[in-house]
Coordinates of N, CA and C in Angstrom, one line a residue:
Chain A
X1 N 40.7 40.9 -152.9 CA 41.4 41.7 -151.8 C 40.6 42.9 -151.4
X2 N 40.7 43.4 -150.4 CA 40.0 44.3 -149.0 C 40.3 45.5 -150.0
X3 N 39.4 46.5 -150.8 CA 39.5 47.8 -151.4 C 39.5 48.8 -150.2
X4 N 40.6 49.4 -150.1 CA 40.4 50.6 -149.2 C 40.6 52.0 -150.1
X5 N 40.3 53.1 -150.0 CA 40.7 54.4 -150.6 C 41.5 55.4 -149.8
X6 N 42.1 56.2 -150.1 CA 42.0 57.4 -149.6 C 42.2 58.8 -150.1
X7 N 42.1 59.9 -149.5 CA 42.0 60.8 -150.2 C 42.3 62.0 -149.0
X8 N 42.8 62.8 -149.2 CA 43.4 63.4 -150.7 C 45.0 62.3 -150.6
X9 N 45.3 62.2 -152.2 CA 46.9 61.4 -152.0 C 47.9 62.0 -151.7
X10 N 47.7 63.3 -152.1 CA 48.7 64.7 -151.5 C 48.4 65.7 -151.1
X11 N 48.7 66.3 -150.0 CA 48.1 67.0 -149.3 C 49.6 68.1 -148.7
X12 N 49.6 69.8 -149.1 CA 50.2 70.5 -148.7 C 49.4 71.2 -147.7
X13 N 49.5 72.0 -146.1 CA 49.5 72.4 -145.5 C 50.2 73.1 -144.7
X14 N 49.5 74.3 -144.0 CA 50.4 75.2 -143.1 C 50.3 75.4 -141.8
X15 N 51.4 75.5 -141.2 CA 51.4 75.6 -139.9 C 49.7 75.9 -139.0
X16 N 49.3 75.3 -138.3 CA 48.4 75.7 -137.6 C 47.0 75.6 -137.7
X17 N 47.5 75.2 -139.5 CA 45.8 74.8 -139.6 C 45.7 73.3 -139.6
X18 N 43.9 73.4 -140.3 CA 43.2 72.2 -140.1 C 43.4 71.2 -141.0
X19 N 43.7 70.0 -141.0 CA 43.9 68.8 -142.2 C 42.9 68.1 -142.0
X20 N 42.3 67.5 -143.0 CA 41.1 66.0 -142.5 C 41.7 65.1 -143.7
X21 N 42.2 63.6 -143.2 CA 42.7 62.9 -143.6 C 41.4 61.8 -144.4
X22 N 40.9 61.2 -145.0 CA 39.6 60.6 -145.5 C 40.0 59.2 -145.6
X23 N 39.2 58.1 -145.4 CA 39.5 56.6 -145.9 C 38.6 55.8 -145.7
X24 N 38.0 55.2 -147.2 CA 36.7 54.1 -147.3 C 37.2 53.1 -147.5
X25 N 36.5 52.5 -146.7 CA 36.3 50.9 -147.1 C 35.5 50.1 -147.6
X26 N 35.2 49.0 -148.7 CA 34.1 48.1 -149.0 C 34.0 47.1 -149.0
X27 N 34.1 46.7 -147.8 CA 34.3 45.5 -147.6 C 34.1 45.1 -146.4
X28 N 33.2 45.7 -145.3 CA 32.6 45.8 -144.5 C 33.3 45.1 -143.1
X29 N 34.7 45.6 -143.1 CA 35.7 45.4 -142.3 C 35.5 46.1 -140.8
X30 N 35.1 45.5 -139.7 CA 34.4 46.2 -138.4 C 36.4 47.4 -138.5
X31 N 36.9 46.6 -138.3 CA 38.0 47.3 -137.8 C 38.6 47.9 -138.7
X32 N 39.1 49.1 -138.7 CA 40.3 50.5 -138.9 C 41.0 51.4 -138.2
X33 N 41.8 51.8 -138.9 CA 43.1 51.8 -138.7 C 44.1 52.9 -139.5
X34 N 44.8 53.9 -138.3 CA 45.4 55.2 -139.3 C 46.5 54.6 -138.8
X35 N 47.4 55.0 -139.2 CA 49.3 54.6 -138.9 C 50.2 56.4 -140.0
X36 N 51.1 56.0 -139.4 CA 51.9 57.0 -140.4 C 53.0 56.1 -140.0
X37 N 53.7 56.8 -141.1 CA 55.3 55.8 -141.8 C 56.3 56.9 -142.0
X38 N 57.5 56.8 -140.9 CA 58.7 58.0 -141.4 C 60.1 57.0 -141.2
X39 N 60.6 57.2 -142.0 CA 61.5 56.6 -142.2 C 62.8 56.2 -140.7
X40 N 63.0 55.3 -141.1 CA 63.6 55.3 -139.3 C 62.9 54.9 -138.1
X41 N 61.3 54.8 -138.6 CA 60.3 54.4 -137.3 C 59.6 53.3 -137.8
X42 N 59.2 53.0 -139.2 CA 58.5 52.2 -139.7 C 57.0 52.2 -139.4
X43 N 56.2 51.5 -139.0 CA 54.7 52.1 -139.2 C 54.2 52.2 -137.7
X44 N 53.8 53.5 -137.5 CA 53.4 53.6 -136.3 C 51.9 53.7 -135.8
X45 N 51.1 53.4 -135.2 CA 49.9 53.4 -135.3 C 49.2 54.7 -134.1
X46 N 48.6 55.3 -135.1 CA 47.5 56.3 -134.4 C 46.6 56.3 -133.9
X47 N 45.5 56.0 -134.1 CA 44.3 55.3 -133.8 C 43.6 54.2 -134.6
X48 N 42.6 53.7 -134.1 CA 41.9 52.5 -134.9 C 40.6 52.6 -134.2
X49 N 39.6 51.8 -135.0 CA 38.1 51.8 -134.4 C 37.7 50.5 -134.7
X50 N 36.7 50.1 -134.1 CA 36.6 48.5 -134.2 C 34.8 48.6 -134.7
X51 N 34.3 50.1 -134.7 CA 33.0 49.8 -135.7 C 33.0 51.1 -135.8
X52 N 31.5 51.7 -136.1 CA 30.9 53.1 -136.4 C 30.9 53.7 -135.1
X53 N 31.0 54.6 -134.9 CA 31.0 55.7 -133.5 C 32.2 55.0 -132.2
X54 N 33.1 54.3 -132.9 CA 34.3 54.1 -131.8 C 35.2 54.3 -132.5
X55 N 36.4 55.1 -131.1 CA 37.9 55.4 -131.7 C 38.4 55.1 -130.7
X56 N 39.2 54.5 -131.1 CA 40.8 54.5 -129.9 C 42.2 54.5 -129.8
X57 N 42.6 55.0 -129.1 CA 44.1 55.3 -129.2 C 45.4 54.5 -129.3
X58 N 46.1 54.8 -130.6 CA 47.3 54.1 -130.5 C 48.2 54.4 -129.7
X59 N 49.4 54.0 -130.4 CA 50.6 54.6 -130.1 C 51.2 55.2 -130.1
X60 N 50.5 56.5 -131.0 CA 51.2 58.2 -130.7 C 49.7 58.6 -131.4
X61 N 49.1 58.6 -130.2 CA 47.7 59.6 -130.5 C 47.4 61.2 -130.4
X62 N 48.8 61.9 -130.0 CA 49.1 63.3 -129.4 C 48.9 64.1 -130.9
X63 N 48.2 65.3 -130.8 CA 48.5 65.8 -132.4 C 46.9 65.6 -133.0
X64 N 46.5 64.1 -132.9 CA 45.6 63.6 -133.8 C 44.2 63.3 -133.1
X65 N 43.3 63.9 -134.2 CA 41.6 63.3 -133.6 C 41.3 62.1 -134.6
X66 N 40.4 61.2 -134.1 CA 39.9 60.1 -135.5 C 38.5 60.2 -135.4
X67 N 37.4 60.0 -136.4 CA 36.2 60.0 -136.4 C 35.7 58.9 -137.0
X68 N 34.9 57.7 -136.9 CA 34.2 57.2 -137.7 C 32.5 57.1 -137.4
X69 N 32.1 57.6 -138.2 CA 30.7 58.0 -138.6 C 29.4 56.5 -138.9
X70 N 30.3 56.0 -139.5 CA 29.7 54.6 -140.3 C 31.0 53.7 -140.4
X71 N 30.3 52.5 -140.6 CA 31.0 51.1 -141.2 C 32.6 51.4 -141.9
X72 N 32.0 52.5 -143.3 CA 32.7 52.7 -144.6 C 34.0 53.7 -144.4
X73 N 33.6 54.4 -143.2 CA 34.4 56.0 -143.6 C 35.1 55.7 -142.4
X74 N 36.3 56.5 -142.3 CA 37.3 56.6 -140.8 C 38.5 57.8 -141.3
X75 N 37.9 59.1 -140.6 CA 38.9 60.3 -141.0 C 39.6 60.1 -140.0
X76 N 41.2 61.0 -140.1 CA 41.7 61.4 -139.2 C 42.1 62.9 -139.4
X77 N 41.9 64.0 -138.1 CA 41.8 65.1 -138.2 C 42.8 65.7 -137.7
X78 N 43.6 66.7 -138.0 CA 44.9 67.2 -137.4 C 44.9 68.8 -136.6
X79 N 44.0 68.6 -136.0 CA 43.3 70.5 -136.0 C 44.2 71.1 -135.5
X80 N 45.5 71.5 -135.3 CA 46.4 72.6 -135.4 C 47.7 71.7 -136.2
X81 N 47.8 71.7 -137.5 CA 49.2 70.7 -138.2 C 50.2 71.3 -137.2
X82 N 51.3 71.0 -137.6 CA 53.0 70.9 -137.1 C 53.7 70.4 -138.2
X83 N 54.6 71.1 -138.5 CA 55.9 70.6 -139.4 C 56.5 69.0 -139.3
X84 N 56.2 69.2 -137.5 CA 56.6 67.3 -137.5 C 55.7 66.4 -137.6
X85 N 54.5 66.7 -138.3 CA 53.3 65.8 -138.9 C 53.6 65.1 -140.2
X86 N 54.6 66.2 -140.4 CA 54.9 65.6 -142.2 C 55.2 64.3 -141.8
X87 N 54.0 63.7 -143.2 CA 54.8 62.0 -142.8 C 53.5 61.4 -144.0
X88 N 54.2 60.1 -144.5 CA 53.0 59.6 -144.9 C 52.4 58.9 -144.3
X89 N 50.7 58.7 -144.1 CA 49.7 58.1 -143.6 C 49.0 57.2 -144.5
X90 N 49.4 56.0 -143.6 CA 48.3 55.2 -144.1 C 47.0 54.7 -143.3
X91 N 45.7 54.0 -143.9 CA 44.4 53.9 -143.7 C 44.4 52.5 -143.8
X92 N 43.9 51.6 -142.8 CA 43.9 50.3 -143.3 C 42.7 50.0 -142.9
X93 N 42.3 48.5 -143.0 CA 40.8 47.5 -142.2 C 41.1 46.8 -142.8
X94 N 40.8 45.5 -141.5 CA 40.8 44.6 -141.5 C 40.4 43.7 -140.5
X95 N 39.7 42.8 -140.2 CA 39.2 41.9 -138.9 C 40.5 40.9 -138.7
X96 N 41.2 40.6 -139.1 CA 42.5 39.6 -138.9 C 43.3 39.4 -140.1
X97 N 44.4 40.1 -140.1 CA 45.0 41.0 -141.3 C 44.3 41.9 -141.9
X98 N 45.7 43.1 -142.1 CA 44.7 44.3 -142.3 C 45.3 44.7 -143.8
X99 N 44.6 45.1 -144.7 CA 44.4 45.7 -146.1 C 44.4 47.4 -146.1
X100 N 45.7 47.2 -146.3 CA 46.2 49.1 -146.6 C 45.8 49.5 -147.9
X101 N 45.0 51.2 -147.5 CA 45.0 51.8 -148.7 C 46.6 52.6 -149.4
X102 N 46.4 53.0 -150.3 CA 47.1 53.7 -151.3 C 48.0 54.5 -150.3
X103 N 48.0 55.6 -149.2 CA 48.8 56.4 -148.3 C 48.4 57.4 -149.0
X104 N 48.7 58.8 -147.8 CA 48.1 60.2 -148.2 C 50.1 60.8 -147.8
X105 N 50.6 61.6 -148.5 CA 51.8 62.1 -148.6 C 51.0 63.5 -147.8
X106 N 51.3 63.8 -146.8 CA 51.1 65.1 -146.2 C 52.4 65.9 -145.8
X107 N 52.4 67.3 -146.3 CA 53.7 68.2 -146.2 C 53.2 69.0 -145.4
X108 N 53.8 69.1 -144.1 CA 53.4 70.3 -143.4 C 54.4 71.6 -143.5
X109 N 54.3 73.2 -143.9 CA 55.1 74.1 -143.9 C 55.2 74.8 -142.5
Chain B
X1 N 54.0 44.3 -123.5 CA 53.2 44.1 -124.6 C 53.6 43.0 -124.9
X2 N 52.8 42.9 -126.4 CA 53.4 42.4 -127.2 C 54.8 42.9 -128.0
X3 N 55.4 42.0 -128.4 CA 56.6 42.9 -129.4 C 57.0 41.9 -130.7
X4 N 57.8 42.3 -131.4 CA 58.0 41.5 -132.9 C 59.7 42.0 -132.9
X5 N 60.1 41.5 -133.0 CA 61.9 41.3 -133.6 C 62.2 40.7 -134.8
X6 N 62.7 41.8 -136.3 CA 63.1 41.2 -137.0 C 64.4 41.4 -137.7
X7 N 64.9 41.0 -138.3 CA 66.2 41.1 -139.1 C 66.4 42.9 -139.6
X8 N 67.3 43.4 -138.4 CA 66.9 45.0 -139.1 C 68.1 45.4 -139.9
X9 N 67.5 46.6 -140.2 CA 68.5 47.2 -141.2 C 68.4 46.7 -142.5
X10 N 69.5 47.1 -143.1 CA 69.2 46.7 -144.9 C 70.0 44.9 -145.3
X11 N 69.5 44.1 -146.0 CA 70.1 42.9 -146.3 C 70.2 43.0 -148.1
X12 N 71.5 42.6 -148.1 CA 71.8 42.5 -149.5 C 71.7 41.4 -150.3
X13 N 71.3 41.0 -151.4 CA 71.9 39.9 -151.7 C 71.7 39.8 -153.4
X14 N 72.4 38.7 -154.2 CA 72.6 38.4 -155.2 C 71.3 38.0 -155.3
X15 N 70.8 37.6 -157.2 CA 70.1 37.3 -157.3 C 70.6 35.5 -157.9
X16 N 69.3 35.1 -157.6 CA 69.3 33.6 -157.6 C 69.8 33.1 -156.2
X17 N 70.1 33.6 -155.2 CA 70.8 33.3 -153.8 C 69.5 33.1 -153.0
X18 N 69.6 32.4 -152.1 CA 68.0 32.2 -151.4 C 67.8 33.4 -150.3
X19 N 66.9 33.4 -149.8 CA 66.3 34.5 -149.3 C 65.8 34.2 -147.5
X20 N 66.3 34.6 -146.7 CA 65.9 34.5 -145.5 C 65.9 35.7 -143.9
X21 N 64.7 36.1 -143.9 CA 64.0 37.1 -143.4 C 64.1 36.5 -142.2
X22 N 64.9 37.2 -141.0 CA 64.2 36.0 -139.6 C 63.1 37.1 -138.7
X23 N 62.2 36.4 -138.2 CA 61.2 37.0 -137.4 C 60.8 36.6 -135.8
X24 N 61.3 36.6 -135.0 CA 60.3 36.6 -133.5 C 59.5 37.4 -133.2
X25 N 58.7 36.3 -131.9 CA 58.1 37.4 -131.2 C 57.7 37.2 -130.0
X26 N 56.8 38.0 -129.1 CA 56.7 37.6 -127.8 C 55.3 38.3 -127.6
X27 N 54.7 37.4 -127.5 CA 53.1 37.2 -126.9 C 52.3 36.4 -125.7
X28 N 51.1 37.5 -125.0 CA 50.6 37.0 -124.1 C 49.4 36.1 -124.4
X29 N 49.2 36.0 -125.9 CA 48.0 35.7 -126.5 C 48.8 34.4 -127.4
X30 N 48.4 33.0 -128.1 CA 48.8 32.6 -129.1 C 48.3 33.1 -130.5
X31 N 49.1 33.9 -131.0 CA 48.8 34.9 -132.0 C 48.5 34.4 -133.2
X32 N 48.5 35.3 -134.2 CA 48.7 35.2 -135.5 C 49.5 36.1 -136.2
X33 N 50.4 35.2 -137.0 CA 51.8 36.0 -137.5 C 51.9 36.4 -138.9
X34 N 51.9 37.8 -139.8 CA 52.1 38.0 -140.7 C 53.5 38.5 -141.5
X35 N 53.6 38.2 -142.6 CA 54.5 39.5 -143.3 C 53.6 40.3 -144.2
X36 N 54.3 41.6 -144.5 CA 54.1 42.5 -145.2 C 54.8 42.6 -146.0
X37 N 54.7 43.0 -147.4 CA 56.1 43.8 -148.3 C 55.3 44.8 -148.4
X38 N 56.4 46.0 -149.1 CA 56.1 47.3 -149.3 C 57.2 47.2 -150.1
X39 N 56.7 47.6 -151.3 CA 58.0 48.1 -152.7 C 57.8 49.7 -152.7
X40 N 58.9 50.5 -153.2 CA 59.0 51.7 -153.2 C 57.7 52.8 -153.5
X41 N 57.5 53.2 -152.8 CA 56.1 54.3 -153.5 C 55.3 53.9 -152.8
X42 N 54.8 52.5 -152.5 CA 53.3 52.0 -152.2 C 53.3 51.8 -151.2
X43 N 51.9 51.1 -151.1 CA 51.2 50.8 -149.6 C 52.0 49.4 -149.2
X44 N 52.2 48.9 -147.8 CA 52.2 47.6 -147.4 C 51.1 46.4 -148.0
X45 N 51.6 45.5 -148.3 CA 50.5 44.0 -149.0 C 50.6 43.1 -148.2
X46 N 49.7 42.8 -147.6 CA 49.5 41.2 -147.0 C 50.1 39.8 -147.9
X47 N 51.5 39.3 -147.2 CA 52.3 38.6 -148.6 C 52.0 37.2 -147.6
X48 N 52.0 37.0 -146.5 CA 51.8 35.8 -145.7 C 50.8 35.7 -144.2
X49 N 50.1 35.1 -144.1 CA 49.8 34.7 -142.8 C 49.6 33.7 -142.2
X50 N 49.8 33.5 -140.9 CA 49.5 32.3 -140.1 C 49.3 31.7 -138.8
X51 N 48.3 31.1 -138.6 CA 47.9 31.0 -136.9 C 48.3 29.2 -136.6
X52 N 48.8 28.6 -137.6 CA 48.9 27.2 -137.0 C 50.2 26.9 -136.7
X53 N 50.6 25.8 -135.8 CA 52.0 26.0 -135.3 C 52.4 24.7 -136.8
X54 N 53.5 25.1 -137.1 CA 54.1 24.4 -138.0 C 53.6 23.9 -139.8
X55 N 52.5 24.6 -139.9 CA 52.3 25.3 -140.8 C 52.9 25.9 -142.0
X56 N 53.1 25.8 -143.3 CA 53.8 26.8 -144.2 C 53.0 27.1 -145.2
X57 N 52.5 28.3 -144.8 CA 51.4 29.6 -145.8 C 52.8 29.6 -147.0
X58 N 52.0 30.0 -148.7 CA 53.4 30.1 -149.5 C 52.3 31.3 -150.1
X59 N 53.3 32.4 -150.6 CA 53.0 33.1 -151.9 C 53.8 33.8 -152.6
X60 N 54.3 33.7 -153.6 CA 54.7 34.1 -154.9 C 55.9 33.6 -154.6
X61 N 56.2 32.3 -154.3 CA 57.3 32.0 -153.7 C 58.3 31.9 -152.5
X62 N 57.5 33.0 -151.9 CA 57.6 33.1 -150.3 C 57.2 31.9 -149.7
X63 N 57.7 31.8 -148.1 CA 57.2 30.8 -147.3 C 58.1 30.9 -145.9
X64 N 56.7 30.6 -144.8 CA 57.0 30.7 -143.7 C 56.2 30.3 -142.6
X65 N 57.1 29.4 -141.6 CA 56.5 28.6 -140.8 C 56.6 28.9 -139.3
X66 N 55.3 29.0 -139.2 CA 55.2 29.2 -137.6 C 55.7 28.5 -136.3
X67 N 56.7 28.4 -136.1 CA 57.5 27.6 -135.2 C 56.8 28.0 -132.9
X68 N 56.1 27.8 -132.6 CA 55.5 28.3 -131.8 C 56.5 27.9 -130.2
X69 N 57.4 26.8 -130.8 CA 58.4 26.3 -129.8 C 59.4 27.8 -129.5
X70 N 59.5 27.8 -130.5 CA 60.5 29.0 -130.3 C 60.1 29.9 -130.7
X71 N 58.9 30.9 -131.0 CA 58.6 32.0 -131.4 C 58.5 32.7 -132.6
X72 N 58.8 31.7 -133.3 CA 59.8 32.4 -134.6 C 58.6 32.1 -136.1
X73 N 59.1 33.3 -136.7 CA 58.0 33.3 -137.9 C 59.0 33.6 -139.0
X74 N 60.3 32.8 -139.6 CA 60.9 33.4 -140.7 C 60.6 33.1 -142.2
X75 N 60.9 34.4 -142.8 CA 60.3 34.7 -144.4 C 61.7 33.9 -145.3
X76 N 61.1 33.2 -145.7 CA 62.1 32.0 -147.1 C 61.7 32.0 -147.7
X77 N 62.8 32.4 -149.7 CA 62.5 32.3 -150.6 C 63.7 31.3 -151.4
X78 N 63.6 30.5 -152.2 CA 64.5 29.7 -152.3 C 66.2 30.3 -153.7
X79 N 64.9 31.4 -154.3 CA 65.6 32.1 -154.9 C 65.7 33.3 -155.1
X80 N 66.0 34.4 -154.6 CA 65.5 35.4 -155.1 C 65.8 36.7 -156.1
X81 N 64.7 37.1 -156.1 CA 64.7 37.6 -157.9 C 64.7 39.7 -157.9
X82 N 65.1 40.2 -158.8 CA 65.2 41.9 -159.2 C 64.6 42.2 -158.0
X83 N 63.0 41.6 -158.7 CA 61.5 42.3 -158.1 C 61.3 42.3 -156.5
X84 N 62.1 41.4 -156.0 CA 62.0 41.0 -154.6 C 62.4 42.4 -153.5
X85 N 63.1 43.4 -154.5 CA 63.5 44.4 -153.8 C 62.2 45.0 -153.2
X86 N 62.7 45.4 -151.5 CA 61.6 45.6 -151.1 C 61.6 46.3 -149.6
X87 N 60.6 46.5 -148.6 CA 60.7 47.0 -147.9 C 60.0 45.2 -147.2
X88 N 60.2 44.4 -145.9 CA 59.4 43.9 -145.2 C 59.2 43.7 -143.6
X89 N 57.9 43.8 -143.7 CA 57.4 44.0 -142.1 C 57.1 42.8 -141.4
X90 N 57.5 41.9 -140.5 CA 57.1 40.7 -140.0 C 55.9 41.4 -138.8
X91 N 54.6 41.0 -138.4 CA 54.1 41.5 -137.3 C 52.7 40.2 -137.0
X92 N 52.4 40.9 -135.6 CA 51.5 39.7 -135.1 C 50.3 40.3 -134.8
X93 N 49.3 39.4 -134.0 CA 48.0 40.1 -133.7 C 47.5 39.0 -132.8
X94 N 47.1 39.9 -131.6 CA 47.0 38.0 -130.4 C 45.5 38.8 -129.8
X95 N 44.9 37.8 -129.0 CA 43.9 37.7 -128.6 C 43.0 38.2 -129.4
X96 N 42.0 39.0 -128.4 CA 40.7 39.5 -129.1 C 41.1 40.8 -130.1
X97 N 42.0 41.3 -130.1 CA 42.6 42.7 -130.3 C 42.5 42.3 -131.9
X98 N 42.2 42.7 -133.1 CA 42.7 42.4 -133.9 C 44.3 43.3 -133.8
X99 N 44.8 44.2 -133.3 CA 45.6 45.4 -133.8 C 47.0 44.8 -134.1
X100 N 47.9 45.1 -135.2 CA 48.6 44.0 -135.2 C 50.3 44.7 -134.7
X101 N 50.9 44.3 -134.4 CA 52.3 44.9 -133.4 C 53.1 44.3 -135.1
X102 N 53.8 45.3 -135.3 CA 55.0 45.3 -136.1 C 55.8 45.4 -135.9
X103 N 57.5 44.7 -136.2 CA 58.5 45.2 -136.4 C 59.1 45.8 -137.3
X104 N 60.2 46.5 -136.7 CA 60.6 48.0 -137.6 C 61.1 47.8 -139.0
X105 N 61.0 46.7 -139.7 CA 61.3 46.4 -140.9 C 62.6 45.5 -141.3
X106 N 62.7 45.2 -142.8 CA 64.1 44.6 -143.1 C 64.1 45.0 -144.8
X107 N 65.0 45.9 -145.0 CA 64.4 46.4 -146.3 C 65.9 45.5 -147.4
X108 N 65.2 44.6 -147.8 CA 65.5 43.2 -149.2 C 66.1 44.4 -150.0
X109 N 67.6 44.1 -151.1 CA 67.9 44.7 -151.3 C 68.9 43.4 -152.8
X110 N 67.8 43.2 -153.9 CA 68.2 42.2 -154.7 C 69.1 42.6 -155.9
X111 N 70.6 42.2 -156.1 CA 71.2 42.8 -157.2 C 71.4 41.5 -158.3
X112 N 71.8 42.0 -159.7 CA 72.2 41.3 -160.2 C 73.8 41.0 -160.6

């Protein structure tokens, strides 16, 4: 099965600042994939990239930047948080079904 | 778009009682159809998939057949058990897109 990581698993934050969300892959999965999960919405998707130096926009991209650098890596950046960010985020890849990492619990104050 | 309709809200059920998750969907592409479980705390798991019409992918007991006549992708267990408690996601992925469209869940809810 598709190893994904992420980091940090918990993450506290304040109003206005900067978050960077982290998530590796090894398993040389062209495509990834950020989503967040709140209860009542179920998994909503943020951005995704389909290799190194492409991002593109989900379905609630407002709020969020995504970066992938390489193959392995795919941050998502939150450069001014919001209390209504709080949510957990998940990190996935996959070419046809996708393999979720672990989720990052982010608290915004 | 695409979209996915599944069994929402919470389903209860006895244990040893069989288990049945219903799923459609509506695509411009002939897709490929998954479930997810998610047990409390964790990430979603790839528990089924399938691109052939009539077909039945099985795992850990699960099983589910892609009916392409009618749309439909439902999750059957013949018995189901404690552990089965769960959170699950039916969703699809059509054309070149891998990205996959989810429905809003059906969260399994097994007593004894």
């Amino acid at each position: 099965e598709a190893a994904v990581t992420q980091s940090p698993r918990n993450k506290v934050a304040v109003t206005g600042g900067k978050v960077t969300l982290s998530c590796n892959q090894t398993n040389n999965h062209n495509n990834m994939y950020w989503y967040r999960q709140d209860t009542g919405h179920g998994l909503r998707l943020i951005h995704y990239s389909y290799g190194a130096g492409s991002t593109e926009k989900g379905d609630i991209p407002d709020g969020y930047k995504a970066s992938r650098p390489s193959q392995e890596n795919f941050s998502l950046i939150l450069e001014l948080a919001t209390p209504s960010q709080t949510s957990v985020y998940f990190c996935a890849s996959g070419d046809r079904g996708q393999y979720f990492g672990p989720g990052t619990r982010l608290t915004v104050l | 778009g695409d979209s996915v309709t599944q069994t929402e809200g919470l389903v209860t059920l006895t244990e040893g009682l069989p288990v049945m998750l219903n799923c459609t969907y509506q695509s411009t592409y002939s897709p490929f159809l998954f479930w997810y479980v998610q047990h409390l705390n964790e990430a979603p798991k790839l528990l089924l998939k399938s691109f052939t019409d009539n077909k039945r992918p099985e795992h850990q007991g699960f099983h589910a057949t892609l009916h392409k006549s009618s749309s439909s992708f439902h999750l059957q267990k013949s018995s189901a058990q404690l552990s089965d408690s769960a959170l699950y996601y039916c969703a699809s992925s059509g054309g070149s897109n891998a990205k996959l469209t989810f429905g809003k869940g059906t969260k399994l809810s097994v007593k004894s």
